[in-house]
Coordinates of C-alpha atoms (C1' of nucleotides) in Angstrom, one line a residue:
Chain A
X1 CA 0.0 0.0 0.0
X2 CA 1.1 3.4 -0.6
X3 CA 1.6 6.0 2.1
X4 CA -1.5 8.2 1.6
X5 CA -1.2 12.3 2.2
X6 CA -4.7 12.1 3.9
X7 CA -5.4 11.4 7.7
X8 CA -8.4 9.5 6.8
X9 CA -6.6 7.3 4.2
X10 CA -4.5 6.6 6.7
X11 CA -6.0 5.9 9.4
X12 CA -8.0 3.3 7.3
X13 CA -5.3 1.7 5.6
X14 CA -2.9 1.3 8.7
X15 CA -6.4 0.0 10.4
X16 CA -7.3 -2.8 7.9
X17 CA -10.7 -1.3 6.4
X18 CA -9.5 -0.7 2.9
X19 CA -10.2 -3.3 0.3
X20 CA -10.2 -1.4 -2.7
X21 CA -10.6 2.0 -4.3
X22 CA -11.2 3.4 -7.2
X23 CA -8.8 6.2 -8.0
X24 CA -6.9 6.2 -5.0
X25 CA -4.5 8.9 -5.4
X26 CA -7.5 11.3 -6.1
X27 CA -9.1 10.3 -3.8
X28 CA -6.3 11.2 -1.3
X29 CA -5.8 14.3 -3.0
X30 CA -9.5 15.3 -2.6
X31 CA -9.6 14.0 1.1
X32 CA -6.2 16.3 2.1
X33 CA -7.4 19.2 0.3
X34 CA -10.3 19.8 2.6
X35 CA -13.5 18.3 4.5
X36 CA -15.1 16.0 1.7
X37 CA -19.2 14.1 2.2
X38 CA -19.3 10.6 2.1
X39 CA -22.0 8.0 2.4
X40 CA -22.4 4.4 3.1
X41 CA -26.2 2.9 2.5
X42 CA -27.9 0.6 5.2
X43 CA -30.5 -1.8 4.4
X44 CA -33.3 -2.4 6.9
X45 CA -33.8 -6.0 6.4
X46 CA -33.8 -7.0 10.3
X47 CA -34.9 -4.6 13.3
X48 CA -31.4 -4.4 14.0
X49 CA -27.7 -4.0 12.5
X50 CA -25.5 -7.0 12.9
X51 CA -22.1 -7.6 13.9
X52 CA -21.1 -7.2 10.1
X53 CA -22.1 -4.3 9.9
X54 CA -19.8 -2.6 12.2
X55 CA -17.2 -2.1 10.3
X56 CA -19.1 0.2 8.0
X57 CA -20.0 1.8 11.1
X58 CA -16.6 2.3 12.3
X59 CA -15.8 3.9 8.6
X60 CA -18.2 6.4 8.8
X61 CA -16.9 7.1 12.4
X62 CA -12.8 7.2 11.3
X63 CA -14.4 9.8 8.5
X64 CA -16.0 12.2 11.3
X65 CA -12.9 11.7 13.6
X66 CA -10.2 12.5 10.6
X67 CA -12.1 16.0 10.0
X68 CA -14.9 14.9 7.1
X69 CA -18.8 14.9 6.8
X70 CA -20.4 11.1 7.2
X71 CA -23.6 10.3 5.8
X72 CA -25.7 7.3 7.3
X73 CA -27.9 6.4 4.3
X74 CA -31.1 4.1 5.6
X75 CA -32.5 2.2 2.6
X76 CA -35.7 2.7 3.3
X77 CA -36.4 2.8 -0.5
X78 CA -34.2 0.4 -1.8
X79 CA -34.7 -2.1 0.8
X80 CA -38.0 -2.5 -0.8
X81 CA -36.1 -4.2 -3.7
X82 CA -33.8 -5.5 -1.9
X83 CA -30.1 -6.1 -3.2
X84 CA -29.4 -9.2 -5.2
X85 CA -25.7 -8.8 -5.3
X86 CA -24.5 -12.7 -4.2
X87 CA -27.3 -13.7 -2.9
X88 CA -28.1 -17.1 -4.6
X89 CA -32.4 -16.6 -4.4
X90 CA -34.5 -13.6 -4.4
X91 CA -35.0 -12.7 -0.5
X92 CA -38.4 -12.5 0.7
X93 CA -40.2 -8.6 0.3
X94 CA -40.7 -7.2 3.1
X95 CA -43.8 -4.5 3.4
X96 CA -43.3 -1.2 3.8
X97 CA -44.3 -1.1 7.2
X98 CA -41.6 -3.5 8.1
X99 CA -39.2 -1.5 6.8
X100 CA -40.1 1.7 8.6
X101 CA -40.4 -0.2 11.9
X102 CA -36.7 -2.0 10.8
X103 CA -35.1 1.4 10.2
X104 CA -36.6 3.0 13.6
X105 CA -33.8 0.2 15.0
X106 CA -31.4 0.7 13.2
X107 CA -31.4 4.2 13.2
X108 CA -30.6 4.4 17.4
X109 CA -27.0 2.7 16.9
X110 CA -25.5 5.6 15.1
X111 CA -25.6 7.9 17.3
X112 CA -23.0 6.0 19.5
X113 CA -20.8 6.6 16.9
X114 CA -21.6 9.4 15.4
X115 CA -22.0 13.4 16.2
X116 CA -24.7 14.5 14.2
X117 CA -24.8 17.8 16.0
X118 CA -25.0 21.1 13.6
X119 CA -25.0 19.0 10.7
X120 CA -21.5 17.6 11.3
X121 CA -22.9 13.7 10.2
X122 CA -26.0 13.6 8.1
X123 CA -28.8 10.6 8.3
X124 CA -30.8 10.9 5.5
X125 CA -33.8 7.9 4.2
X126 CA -33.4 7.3 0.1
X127 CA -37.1 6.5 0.8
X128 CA -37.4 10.6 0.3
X129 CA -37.0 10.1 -3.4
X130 CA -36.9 6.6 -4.6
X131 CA -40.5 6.3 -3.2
X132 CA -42.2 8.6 -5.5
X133 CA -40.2 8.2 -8.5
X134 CA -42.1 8.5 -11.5
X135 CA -41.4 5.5 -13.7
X136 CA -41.2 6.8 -17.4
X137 CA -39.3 10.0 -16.2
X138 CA -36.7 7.8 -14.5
X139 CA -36.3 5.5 -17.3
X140 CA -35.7 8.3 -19.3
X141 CA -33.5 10.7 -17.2
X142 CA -31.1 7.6 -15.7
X143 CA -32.0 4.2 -17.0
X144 CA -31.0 5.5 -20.3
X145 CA -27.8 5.7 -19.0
X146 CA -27.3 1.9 -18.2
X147 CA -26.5 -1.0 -20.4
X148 CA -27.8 -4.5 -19.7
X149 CA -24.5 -6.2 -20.8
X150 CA -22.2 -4.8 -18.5
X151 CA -24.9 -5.2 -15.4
X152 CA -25.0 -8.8 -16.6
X153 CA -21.1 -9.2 -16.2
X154 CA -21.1 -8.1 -12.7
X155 CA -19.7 -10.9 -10.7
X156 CA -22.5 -9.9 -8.1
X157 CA -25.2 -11.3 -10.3
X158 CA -22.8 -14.2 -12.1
X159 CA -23.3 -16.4 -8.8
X160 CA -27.7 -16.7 -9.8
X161 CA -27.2 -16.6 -13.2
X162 CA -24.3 -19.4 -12.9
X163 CA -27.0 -21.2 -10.9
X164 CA -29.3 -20.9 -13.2
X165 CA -31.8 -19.5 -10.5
X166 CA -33.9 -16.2 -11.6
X167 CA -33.1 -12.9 -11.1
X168 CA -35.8 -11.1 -11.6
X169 CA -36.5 -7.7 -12.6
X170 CA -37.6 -5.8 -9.9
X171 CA -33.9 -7.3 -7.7
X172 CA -31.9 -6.3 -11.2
X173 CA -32.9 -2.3 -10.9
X174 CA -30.9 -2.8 -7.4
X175 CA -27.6 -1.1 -8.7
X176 CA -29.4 1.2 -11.0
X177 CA -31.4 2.8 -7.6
X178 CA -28.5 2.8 -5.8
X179 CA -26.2 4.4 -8.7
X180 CA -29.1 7.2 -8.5
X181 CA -28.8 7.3 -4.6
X182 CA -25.0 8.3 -5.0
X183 CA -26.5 10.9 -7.9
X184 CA -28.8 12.2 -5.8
X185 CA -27.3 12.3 -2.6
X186 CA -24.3 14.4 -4.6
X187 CA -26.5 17.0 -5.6
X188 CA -28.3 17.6 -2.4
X189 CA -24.7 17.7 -0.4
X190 CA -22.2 17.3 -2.9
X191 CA -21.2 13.8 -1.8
X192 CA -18.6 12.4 -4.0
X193 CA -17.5 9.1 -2.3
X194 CA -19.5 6.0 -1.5
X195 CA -18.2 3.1 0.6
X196 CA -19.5 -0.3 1.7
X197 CA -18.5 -3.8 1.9
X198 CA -16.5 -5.3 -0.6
X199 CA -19.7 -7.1 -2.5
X200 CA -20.5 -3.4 -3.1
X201 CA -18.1 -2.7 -5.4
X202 CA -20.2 -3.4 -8.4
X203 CA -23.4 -1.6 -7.3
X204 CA -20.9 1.6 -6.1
X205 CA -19.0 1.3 -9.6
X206 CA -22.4 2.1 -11.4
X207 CA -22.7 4.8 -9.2
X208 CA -19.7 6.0 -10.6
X209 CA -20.5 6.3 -14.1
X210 CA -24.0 7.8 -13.5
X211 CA -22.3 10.3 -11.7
X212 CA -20.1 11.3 -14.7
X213 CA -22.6 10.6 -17.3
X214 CA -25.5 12.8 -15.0
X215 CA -23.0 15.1 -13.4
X216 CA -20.2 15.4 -15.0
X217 CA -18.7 14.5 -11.6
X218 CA -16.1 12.9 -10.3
X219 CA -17.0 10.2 -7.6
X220 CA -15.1 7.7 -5.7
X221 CA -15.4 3.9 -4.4
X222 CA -13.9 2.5 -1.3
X223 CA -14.5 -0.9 -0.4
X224 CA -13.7 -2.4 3.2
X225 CA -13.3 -6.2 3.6
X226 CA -15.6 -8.7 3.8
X227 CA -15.5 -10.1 7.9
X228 CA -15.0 -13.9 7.0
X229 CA -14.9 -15.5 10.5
X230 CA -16.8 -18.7 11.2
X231 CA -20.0 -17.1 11.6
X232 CA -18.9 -13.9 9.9
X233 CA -20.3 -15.1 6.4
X234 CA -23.9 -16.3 6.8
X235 CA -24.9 -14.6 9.5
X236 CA -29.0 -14.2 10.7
X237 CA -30.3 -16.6 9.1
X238 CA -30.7 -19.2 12.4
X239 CA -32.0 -18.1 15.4
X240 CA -29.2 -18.2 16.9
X241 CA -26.5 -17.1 14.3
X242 CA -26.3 -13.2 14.1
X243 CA -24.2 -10.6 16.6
X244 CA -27.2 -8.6 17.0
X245 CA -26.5 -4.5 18.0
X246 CA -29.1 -4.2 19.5
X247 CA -29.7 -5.1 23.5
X248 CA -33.0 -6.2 23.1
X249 CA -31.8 -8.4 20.0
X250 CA -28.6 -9.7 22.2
X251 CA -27.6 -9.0 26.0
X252 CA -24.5 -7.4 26.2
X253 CA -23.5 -10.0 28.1
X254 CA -23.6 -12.5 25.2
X255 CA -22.6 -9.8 23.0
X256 CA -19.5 -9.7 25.0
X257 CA -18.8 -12.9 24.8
X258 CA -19.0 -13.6 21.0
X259 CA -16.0 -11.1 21.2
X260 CA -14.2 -12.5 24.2
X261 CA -14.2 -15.9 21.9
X262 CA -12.1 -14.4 19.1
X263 CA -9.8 -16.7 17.6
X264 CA -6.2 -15.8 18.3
X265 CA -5.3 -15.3 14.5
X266 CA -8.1 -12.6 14.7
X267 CA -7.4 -10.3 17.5
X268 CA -4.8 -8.1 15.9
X269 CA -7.4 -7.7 13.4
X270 CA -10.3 -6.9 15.2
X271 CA -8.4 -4.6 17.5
X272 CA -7.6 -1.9 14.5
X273 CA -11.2 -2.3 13.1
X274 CA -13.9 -2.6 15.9
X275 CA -12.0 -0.3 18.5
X276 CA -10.7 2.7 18.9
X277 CA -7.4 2.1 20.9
X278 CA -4.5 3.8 19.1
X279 CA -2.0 1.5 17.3
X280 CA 0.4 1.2 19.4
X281 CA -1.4 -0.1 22.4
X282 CA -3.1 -2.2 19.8
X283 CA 0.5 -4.0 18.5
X284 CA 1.3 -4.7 22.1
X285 CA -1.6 -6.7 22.9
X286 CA -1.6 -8.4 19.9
X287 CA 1.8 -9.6 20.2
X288 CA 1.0 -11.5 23.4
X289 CA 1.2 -15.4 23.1
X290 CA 0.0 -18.3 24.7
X291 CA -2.0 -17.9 27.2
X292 CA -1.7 -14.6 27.6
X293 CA -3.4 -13.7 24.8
X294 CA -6.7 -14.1 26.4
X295 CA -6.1 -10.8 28.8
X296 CA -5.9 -9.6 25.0
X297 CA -9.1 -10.9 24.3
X298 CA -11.3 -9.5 27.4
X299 CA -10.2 -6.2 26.5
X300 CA -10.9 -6.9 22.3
X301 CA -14.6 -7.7 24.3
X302 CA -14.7 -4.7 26.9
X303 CA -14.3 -2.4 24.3
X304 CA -15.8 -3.6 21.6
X305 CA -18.9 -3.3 23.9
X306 CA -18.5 -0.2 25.5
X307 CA -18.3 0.9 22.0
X308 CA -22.0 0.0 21.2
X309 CA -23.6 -0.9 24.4
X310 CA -21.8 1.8 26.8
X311 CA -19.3 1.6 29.0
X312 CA -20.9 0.4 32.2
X313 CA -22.6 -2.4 30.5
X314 CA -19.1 -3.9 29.2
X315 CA -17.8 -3.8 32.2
X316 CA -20.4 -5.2 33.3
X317 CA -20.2 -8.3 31.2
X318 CA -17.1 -8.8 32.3
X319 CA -17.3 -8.6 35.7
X320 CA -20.3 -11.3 35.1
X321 CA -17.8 -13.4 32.5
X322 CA -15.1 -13.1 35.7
X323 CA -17.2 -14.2 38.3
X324 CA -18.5 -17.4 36.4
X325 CA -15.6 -18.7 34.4
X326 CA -12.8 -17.8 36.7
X327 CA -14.6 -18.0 40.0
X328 CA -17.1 -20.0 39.0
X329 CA -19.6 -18.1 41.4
X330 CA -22.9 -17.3 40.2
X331 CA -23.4 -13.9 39.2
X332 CA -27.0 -12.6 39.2
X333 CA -26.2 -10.6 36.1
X334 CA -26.0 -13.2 33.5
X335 CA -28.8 -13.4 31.5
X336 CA -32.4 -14.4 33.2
X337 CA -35.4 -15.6 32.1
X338 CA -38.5 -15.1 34.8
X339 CA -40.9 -17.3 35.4
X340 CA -44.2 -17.5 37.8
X341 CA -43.4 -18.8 40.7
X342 CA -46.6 -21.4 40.9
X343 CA -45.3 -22.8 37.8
X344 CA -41.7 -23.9 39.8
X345 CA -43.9 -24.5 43.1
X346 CA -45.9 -27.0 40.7
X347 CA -42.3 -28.9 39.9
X348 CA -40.9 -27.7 36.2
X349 CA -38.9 -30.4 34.0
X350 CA -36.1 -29.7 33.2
X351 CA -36.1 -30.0 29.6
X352 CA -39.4 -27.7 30.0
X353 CA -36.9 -25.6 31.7
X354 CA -34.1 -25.5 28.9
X355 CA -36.8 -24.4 26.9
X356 CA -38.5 -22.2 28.4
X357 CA -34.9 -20.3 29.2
X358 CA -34.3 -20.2 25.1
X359 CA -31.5 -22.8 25.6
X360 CA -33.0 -25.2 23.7
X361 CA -35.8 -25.2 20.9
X362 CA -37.8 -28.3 22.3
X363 CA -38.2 -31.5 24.6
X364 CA -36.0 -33.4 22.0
X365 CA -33.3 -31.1 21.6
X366 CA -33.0 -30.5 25.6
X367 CA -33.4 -34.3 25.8
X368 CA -30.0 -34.9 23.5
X369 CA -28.2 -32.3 25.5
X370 CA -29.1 -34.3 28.8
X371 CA -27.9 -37.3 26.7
X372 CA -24.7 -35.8 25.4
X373 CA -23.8 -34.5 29.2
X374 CA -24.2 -31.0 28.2
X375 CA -26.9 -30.3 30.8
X376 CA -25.9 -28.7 34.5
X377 CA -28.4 -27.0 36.9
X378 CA -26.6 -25.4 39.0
X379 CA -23.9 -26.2 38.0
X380 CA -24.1 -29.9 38.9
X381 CA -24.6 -32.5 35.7
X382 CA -27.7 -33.8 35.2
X383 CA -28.0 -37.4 33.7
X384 CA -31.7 -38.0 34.1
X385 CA -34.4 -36.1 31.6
X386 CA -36.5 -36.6 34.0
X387 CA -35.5 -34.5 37.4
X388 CA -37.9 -31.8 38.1
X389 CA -37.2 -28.7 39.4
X390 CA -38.7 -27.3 42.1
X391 CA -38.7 -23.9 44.9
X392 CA -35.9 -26.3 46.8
X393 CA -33.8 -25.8 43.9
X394 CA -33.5 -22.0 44.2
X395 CA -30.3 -21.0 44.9
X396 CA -30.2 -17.2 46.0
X397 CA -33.8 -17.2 44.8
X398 CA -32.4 -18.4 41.5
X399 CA -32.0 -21.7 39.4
X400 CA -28.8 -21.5 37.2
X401 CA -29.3 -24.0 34.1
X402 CA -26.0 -24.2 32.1
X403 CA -25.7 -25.7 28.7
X404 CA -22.6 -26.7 27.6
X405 CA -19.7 -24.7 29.4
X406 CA -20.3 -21.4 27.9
X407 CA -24.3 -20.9 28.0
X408 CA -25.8 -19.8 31.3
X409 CA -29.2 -18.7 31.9
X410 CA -30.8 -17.9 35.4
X411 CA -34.1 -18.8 36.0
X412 CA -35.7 -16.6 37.9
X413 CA -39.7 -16.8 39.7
X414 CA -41.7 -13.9 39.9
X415 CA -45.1 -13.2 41.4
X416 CA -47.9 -13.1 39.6
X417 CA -46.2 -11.0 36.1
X418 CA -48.1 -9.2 33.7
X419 CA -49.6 -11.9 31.0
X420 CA -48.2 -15.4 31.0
X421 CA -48.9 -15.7 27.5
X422 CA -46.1 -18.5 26.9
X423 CA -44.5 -17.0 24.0
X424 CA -41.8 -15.0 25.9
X425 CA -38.9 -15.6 23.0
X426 CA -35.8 -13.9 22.4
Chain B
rG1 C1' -46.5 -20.3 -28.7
rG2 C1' -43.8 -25.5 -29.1
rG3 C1' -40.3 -29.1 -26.9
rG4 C1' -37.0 -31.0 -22.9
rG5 C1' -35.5 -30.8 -17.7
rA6 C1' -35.7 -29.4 -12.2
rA7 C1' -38.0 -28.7 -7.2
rU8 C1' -35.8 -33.8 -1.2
rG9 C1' -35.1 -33.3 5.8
rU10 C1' -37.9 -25.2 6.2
rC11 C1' -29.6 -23.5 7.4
rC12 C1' -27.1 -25.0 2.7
rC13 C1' -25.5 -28.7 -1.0
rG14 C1' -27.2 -33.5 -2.2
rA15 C1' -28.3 -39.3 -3.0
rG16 C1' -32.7 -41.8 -3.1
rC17 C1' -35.0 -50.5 -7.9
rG18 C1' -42.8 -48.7 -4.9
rG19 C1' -41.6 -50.6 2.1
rC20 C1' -38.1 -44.2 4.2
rA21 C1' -37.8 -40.5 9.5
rA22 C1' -35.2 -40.9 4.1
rA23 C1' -27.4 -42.1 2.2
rG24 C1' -23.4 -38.6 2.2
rG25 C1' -21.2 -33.8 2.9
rG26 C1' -20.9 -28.6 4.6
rG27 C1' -22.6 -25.7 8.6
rG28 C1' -24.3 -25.7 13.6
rC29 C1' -24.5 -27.7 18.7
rG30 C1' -22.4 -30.8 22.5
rG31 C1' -18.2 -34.0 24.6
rA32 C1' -12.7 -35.1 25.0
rC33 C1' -8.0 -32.3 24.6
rU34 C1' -6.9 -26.9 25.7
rG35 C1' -6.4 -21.1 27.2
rU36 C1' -14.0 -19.6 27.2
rA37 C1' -8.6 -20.0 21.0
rA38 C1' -7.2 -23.0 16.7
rA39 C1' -6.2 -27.9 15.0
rU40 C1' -7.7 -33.1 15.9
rC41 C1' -10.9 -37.1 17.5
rC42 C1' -16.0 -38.6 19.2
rG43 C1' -21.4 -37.8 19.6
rC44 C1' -26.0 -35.2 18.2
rU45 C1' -28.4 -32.3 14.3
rG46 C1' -38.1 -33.7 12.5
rG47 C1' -42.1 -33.3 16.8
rC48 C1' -44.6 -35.6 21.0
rU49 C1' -47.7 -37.3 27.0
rA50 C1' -41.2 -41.9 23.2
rA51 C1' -39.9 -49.8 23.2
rG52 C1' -45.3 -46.3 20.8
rC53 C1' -47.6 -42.2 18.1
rC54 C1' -47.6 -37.9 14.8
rU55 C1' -45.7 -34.6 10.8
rU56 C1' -42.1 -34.3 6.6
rC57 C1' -39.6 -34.8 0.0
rG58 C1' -43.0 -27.6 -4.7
rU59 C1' -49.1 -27.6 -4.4
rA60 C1' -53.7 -30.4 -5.2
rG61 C1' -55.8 -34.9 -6.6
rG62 C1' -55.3 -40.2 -8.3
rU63 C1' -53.3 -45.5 -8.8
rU64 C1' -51.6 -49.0 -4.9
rC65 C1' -52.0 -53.1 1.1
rG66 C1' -48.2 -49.4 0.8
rA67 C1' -45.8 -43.3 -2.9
rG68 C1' -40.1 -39.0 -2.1
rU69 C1' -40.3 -42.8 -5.8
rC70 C1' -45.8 -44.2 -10.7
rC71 C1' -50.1 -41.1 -13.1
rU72 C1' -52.9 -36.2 -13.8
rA73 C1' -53.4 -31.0 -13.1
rC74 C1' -51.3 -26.7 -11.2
rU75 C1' -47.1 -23.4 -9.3
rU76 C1' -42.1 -21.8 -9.8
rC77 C1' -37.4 -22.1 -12.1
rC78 C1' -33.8 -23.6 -16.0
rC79 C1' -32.5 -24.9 -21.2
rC80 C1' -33.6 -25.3 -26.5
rC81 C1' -36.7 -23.9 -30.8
rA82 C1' -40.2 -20.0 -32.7

RNA sequence: GGGGGAAUGUCCCGAGCGGCAAAGGGGGCGGACUGUAAAUCCGCUGGCUAAGCCUUCGUAGGUUCGAGUCCUACUUCCCCCA
């Protein structure tokens, strides 16, 4: 990599994010010359940004910090499409009022990482005009601008066409509202570079050329990385596969843990692109070995947490990780599920138990976990399925039900709560 | 418009002479070993009031003692010809 001139191309490139760019000394030349606008598009496919998407996140946030204007762009129009760029099938279309109530989630984690006072970072909905396009005018004014053949050579799109599954029409205008997003979002605040993830680079690049052929502007690509940890690359589609941002999506607590499990290879990594520790501090934690590397680790989680959850509630998780892997005490923070007490006081199974704490997804699963000796309550194995639990298992007015040696969940009886209406998940 | 193919366990890929809860792999989960890591090895990976019962192979019918497997129609997708 070459040395760049800018802080902010620094900064990004000594911190891992940059995958590729599009004219790169421009770019630099452009960023050192003054404050520049850039924007990075989210969808709102889930109520809630994922661990993926952080590093986006941490883009726009490097931008702010280095002296430039962010833009959060929600996809509230777009989403309504909804991107087919290496997806193997057409996702599922989600109504508008899905999307509104998705983006009123997403939305709230931004402002942990962003100032958006006096206009220093934007937010702005692509709902606002994509919405109420009119369609002839549009084909007209952009689509003109567009050829078929080189959309169908995108490698984004190769990957259904190469499986010979259908790509329909409404999923292939994708790029072309996006390439109008980065048109539109130029004129209204003379934005001239888009970044993203690296599967972006196609839909960005079309942005490109509208922008010249609409403009007569000169915009910029940047593309970060693609995360490709074990769960990095499919994540949400089981219940319990995505690094949800939101609390209510994921505790802290567990949040803090998916980051306290890093693999060693990784920490380095992760250091420069999900904190904000200065890169020096970061080179001497990651050169720990052994062992020792795991202090490295609890930090990698403490911050990565404060950084979206706040402060007190990372320390928090560790404190709670402390007390129950290293002390193996019971801490009454770990996560807890509340039940009535007259259903404990009526003697609760324990697979009923595992279920009903979200540790297991029915009888038969909870029944395999007995059988593969993955089961403890509190903290003591349990080799029959059919031990019930009753109020003379409370332990400091709590049962803890373990699963495996990294899942804990207390159980916890309350008097008469609001509505038991059984379908208390996630 | 005509002709030929495809859809399998709701995470994915994928086998399946009419007796199938359905091979195999990936992924996931658990166990052993460790450092709450990686690698490796082992087990599990439809539901239930479980030696039994129930629901699954695109949808709806049909043939059959019995259908993922055969027939008909439909849906969606792919390919070729016009």
């Amino acid at each position: 990599m070459t040395a760049f001139k800018s802080d902010f191309l620094r900064v990004l490139s000594e911190r891992g994010f940059i995958h590729q760019i599009s004219d790169p000394a421009g770019l630099d030349e452009a960023c050192a010359k003054g404050p520049i606008t850039a924007y990075i598009g989210f969808d709102a496919t889930a109520p809630s940004l994922h661990a993926g998407s952080l590093i986006q996140i941490m883009m726009l946030h490097w931008m702010q910090e280095t002296g430039h204007r962010p833009i959060a762009l929600m996809g509230g129009g777009t989403t309504m499409i909804g991107d087919p760029s290496f997806k193997d099938e057409a996702r599922k279309l989600l109504t508008v009022e899905d999307i509104d109530r998705n983006l009123e989630g997403i939305k709230r984690v931004f402002s942990k990482f962003l100032d958006f006072d006096g206009g220093r970072a934007l937010m702005i909905n692509n709902a606002d005009w994509l919405r109420h396009l009119n369609y002839v005018e549009f084909l007209r004014d952009v689509g003109r601008h567009f050829s078929v053949n080189k959309m169908l050579s995108y490698d984004s799109v190769k990957l259904r066409l190469d499986r010979e599954q259908s790509l329909s029409f409404l999923e292939f205008n994708y790029m072309i509202l996006q390439g109008y997003d980065f048109v539109e979002l130029h004129r209204r605040t003379g934005c001239i570079l888009q970044m993203g993830g690296s599967d972006q680079w196609g839909n960005i690049v079309n942005g490109i050329d509208l922008g010249h052929k609409m403009e007569r502007a000169q915009f910029y690509a940047l593309t970060s990385p693609l995360l490709t940890t074990s769960s990095g690359g499919k994540m949400g589609k089981t219940a319990s596969g995505a690094i949800w941002l939101e609390p209510d999506m994921l505790s802290p607590y567990d949040y803090w843990q998916y980051w306290r499990n890093t693999e060693d290879a990784d920490v380095g990594r992760f250091f420069k692109l999900y904190t904000k520790l200065p890169m020096d501090e970061i080179a001497r934690l990651a050169a720990l070995g052994g062992a020792e590397i795991n202090e490295a680790k609890k930090i990698l989680a403490t911050e990565v947490t404060a950084l979206v959850h706040g402060r007190t509630a990372a320390d928090q998780a560790a404190e709670t990780a402390r007390k129950t892997f290293e002390e193996g005490a019971l801490a009454a923070t770990l996560p807890t599920v509340e039940i009535p007490t007259a259903e404990l006081s009526a003697g609760l199974g324990v697979l009923a138990a595992f279920v009903r704490a979200g540790l297991a997804a029915s009888n038969g699963e909870a029944r395999r976990a007995v059988q593969g000796g993955a089961v403890k309550v509190n903290d003591v194995p349990v080799a029959d399925e059919r031990l019930t639990l009753t109020a003379a298992d409370l332990v400091d007015g709590v049962i803890k039900l373990s699963q495996g040696k990294k899942k804990h969940v207390l159980l916890k009886p309350v008097n008469l709560g609001p509505i038991p209406d059984g379908g208390d998940w996630e």
